[in-house]
Coordinates of C-alpha atoms and ligand atoms in Angstrom, one line a residue:
X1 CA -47.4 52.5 -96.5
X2 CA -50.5 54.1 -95.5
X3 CA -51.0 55.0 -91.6
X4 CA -53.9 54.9 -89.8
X5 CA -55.0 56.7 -86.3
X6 CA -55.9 54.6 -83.5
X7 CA -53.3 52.8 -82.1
X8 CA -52.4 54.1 -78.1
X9 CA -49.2 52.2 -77.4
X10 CA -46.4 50.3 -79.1
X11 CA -45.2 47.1 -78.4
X12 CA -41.8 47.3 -76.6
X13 CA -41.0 43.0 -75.7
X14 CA -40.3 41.4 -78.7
X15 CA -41.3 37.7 -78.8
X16 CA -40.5 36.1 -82.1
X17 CA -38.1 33.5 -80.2
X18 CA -35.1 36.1 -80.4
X19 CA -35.1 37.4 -77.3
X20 CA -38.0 36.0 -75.0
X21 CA -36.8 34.9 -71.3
X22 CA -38.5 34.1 -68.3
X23 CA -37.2 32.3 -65.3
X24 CA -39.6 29.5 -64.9
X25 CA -39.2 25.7 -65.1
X26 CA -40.3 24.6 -68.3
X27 CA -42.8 22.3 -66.8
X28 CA -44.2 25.2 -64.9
X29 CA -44.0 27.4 -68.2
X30 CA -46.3 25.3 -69.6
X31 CA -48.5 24.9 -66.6
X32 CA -48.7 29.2 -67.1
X33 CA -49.7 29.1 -70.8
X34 CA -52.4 26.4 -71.7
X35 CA -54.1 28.4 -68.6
X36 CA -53.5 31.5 -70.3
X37 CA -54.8 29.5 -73.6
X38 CA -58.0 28.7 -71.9
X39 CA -58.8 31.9 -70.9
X40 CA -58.0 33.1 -74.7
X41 CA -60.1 30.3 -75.7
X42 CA -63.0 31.8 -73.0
X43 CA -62.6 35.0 -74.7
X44 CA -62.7 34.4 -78.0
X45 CA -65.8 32.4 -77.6
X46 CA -67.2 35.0 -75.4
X47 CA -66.2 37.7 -78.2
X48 CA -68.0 36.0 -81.1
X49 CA -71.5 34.7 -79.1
X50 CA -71.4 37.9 -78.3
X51 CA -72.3 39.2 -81.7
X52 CA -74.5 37.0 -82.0
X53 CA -72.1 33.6 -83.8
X54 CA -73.2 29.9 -83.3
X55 CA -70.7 27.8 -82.7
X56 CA -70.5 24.5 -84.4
X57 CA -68.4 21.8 -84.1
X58 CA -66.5 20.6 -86.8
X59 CA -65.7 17.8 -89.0
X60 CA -62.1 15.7 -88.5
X61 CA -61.8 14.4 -91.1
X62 CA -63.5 14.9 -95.2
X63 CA -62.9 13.6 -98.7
X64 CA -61.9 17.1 -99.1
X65 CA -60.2 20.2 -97.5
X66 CA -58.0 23.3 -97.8
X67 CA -55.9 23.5 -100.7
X68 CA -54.3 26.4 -99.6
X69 CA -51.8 25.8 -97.1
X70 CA -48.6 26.9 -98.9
X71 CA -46.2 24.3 -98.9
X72 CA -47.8 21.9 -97.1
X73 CA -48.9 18.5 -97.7
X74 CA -52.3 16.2 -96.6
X75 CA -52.6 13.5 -93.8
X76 CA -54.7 10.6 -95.0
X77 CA -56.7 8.0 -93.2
X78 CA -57.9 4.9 -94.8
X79 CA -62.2 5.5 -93.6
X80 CA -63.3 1.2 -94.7
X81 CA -61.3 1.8 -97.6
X82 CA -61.9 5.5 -98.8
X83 CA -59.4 7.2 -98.7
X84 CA -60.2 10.2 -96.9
X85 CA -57.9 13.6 -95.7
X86 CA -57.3 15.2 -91.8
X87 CA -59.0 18.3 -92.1
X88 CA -55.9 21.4 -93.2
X89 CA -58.4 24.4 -92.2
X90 CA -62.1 24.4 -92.6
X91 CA -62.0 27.2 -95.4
X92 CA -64.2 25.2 -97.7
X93 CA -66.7 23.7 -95.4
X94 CA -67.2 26.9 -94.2
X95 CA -69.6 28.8 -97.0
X96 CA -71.2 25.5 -96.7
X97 CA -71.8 25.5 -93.2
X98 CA -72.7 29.3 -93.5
X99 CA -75.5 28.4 -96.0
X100 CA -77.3 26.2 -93.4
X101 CA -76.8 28.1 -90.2
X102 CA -75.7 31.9 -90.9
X103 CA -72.8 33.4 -89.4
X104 CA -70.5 30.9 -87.4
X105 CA -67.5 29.6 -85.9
X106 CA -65.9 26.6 -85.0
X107 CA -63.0 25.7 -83.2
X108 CA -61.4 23.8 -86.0
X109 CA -58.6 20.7 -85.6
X110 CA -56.0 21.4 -88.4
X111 CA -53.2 18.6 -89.8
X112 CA -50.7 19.5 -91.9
X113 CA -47.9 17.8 -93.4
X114 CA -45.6 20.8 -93.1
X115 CA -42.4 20.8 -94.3
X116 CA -39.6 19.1 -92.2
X117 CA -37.6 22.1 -92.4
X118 CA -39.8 24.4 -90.9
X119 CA -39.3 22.2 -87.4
X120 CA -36.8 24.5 -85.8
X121 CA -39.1 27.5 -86.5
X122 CA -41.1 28.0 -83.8
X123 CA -44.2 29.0 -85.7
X124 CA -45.2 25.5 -87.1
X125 CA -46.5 23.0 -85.6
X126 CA -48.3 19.6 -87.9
X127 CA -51.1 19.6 -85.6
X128 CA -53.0 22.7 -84.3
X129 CA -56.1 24.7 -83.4
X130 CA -57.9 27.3 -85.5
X131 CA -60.8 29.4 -84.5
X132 CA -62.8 29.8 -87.7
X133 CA -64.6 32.2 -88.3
X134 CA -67.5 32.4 -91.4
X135 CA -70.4 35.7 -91.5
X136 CA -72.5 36.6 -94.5
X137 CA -70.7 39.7 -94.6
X138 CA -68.1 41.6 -97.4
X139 CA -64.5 41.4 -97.3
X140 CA -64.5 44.7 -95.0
X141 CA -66.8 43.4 -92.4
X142 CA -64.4 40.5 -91.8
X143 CA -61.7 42.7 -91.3
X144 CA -63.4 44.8 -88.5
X145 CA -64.7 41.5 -87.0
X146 CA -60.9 40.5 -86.7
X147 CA -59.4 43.3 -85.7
X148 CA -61.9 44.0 -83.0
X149 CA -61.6 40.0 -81.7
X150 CA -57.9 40.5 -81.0
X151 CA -58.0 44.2 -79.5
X152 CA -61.1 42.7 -77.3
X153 CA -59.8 39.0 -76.6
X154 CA -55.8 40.9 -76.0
X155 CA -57.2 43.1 -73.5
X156 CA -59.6 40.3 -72.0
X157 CA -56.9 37.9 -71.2
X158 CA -54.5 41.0 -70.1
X159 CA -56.8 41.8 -67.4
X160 CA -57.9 38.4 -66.4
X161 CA -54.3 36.7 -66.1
X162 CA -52.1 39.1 -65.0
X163 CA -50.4 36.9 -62.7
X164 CA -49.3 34.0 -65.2
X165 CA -48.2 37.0 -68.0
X166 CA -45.8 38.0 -65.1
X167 CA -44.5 35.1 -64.4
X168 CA -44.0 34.2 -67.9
X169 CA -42.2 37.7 -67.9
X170 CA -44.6 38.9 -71.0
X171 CA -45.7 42.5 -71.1
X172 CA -48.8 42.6 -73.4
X173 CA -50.4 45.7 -75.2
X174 CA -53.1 46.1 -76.1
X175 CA -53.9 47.7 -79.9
X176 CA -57.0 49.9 -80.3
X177 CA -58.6 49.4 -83.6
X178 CA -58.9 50.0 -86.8
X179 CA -55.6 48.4 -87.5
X180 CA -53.3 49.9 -89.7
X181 CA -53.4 48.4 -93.8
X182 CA -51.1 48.0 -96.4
X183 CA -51.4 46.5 -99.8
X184 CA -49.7 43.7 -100.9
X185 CA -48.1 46.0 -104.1
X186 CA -47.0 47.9 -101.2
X187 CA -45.2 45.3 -100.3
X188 CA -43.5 44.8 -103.4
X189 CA -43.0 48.1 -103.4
X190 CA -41.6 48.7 -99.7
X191 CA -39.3 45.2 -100.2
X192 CA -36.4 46.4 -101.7
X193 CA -35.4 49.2 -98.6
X194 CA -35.8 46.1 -96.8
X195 CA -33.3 44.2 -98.5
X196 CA -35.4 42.0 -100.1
X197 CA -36.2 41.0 -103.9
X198 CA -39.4 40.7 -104.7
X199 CA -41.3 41.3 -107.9
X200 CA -45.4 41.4 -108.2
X201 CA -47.0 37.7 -108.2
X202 CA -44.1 36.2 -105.7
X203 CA -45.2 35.1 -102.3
X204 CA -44.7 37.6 -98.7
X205 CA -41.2 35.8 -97.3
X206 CA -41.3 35.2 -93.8
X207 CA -38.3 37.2 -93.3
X208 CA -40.1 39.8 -95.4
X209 CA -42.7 39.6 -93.4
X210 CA -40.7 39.2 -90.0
X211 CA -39.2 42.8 -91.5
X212 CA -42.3 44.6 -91.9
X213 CA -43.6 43.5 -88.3
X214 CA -40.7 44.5 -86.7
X215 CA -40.9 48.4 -88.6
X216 CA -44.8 48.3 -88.6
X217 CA -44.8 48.2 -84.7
X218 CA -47.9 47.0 -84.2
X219 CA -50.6 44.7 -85.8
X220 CA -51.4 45.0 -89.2
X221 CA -53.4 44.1 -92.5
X222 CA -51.8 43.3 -95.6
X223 CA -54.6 43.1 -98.4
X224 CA -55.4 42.1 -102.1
X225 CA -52.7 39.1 -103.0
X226 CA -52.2 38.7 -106.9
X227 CA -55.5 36.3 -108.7
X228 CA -52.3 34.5 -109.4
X229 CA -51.6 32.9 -106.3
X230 CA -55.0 31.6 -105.8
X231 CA -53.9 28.2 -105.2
X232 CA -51.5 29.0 -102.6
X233 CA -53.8 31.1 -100.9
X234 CA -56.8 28.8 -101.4
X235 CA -59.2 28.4 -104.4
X236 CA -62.3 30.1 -103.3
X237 CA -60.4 33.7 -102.3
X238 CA -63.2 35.8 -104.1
X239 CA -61.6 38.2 -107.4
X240 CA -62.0 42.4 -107.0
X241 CA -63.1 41.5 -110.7
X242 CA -59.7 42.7 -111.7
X243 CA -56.4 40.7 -110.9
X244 CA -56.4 41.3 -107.2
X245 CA -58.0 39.0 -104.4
X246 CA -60.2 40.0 -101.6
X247 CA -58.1 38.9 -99.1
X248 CA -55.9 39.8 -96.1
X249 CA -53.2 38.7 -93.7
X250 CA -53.2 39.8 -89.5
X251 CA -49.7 40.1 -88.8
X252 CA -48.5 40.9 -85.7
X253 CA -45.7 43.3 -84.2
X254 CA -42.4 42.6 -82.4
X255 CA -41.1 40.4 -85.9
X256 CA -43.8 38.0 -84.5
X257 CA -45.6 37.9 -88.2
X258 CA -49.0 36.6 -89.1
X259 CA -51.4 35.0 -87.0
X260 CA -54.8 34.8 -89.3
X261 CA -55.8 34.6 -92.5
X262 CA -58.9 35.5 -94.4
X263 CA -60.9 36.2 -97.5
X264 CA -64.3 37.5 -99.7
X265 CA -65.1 34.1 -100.9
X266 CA -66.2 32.3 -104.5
X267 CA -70.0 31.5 -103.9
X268 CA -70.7 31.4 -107.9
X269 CA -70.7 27.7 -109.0
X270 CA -69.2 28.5 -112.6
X271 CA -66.3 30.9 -111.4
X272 CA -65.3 28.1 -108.5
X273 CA -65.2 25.4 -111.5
X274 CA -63.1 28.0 -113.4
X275 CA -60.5 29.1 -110.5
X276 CA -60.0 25.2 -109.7
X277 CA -59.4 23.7 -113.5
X278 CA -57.2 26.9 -114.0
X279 CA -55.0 25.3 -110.6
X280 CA -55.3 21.7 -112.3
X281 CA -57.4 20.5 -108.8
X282 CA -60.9 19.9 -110.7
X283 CA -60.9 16.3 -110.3
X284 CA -59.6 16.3 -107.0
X285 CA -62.7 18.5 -105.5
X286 CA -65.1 16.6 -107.3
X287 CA -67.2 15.6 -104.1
X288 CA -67.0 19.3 -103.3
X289 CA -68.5 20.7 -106.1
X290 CA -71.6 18.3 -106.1
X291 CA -72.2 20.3 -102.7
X292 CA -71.4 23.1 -104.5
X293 CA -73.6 23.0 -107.2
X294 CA -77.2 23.2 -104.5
X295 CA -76.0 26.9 -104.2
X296 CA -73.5 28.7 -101.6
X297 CA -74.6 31.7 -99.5
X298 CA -72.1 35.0 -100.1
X299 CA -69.6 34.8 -97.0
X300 CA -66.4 36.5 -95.6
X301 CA -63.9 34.7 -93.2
X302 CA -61.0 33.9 -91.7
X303 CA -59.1 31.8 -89.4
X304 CA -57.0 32.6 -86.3
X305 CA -54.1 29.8 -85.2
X306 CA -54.9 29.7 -81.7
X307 CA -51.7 28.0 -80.4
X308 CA -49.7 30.8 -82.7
X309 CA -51.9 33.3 -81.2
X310 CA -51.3 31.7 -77.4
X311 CA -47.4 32.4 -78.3
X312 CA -47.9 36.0 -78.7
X313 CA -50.0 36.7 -76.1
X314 CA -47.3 34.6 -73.6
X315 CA -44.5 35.8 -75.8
X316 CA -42.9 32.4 -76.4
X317 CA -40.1 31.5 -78.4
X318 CA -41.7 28.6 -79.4
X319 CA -44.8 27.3 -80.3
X320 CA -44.5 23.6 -79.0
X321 CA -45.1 25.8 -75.6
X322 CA -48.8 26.3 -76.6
X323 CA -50.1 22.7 -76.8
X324 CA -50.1 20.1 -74.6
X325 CA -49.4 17.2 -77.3
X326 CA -46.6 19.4 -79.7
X327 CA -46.4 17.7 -83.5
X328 CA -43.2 19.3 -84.4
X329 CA -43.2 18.9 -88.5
X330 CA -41.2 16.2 -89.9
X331 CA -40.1 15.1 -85.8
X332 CA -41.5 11.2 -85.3
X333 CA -41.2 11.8 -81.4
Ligands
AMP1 P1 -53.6 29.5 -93.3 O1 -54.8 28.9 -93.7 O2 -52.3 28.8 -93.7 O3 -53.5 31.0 -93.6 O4 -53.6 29.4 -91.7 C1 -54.4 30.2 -90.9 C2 -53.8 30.5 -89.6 O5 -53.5 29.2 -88.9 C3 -52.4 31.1 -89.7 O6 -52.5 32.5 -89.8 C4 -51.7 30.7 -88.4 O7 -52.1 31.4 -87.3 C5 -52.2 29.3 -88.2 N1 -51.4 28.2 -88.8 C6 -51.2 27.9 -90.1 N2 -50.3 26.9 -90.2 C7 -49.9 26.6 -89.0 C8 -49.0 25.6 -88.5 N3 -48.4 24.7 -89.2 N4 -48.9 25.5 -87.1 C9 -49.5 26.4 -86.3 N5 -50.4 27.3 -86.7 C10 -50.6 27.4 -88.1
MG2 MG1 -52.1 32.4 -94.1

């Protein structure tokens, strides 16, 4: 694990839904955190106009969307007969969207049909909010772009609601960048003193990952996933050339785990037809790849839950806290 300099303080409250109290009413709790969330919201917007992002609003619903959302299904909605899918992420449309307008983002509505299992969580939710974030930059540049938003936005909303993170009985630090980075083989390498078996190609477990957050003590990149889970971390994750991706995960400290995703991505017509018949999803992308074909700028990006990261910043045990309307996955009520 490699260490980087930088970082001032440590986080000492957990708030992975362990250990979080707070005294208030839970009516009032929630009162305290959707206005802490609009003042994250205030600051993230304020954080990427301010280097110089559009903002665009963006679609609901598409023939098409993510593919990469682990274990997750698709809503569908019958649009006069076509069938058509809730929007999972705007990962695809993004490079799209980036062609026509430059560097962007979009505060994006996600549905996902998320396992049932993962209702008791606290970390899932089948409807939620992600900032999305798309610049015609590399791989690095989105990295620095990220891990300056959250030291900026963290410190932002520390100073400005100091009297609803008392109340909610959340002590907040705030991480100076650059963020520390470790590899995914690093992983591998590091999960056995953790308990955990894991050989190169398998998936980051989220007790894995709970694991390294905890040890890691504050926020941190994992990079370069395995080509080989391409389809679980979504198709157009651009190749090093070799067998690793250009991609990363922000996980945060205090077990809390990750809170954005992000990636180089596959502007080269041929190689996107390649990467999807190699995941069998060809025919399924079809109306994608006539878009496709008119020529996508080179682009970098990633996307921030913004109801996960309300949950760290309030230190909530559970993510139903963050929204006003809570889908809890496989719950009917
Ligand atoms: P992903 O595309 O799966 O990497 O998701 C990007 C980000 O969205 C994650 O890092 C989380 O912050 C957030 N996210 C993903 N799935 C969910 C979910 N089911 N509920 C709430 N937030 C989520
Ligand atoms: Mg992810």
């Amino acid at each position: 694990v490699k260490k980087r300099k930088g970082i001032v303080k440590t986080f000492s409250r957990p708030c992975s839904g362990e250990t979080t109290s707070s005294s208030v009413s839970k009516s009032e709790r929630k009162r305290l955190v959707l206005r802490v969330q609009s003042e994250l919201m205030r600051s993230i917007r304020r954080f990427f106009e301010g280097r110089g992002l559009l903002e665009v609003l963006p679609p609901v619903f598409e023939p098409f969307t993510d593919s990469g959302i682990g274990a997750a299904g698709f809503f569908e909605i019958d649009y006069y007969g076509k069938p058509m899918k809730l929007l999972s992420a705007l990962t695809i449309h993004k490079p799209l969207i980036a062609t026509q307008v430059g560097s962007f983002f979009a505060f994006t509505p996600c549905a996902r049909k998320e396992p049932a299992e993962f209702a008791g969580d606290g970390r899932h939710l089948a409807q939620f909010y992600q900032v999305e974030v798309e610049t015609l930059g590399r791989c690095e540049d989105a990295i620095r772009l990220l891990e300056e938003a959250i030291s900026f936005v963290l410190a932002d909303v520390k100073s400005k609601c100091g009297k609803e993170l008392t109340a909610l009985g959340r002590e907040l630090s705030v991480p100076r960048v650059p963020f520390k980075r470790i590899t995914y083989k690093e992983v591998v390498a590091a999960a056995k003193e953790f308990g955990f078996e894991m050989k190169y190609g398998d998936s980051i477990s989220t007790q894995l990952e709970k694991a390294l957050s905890a040890k890691m003590g504050e926020p941190f990149f994992i990079t370069g996933w395995p080509k080989s889970l391409l389809d679980e971390r979504g198709f157009l994750y651009r190749c090093d050339g070799g067998d690793t991706l250009l991609d990363f995960d922000l996980i945060m400290p205090e077990r809390f785990g990750e809170v954005s995703s992000g990636s180089e991505r596959e502007f080269e017509y041929e190689k996107i037809v390649e990467s999807l018949k190699r995941i069998g999803r060809l025919e399924s992308y079809a109306e994608y790849l006539e878009l496709a074909k008119r020529g996508i700028v080179a682009t970098s990006g990633f996307g921030i839950g913004v109801e996960r990261l309300t949950k760290f910043v309030c230190g909530l045990d559970d993510i139903a806290d963050a929204s006003a309307f809570p889908k809890v996955p496989g719950a009917i009520n």
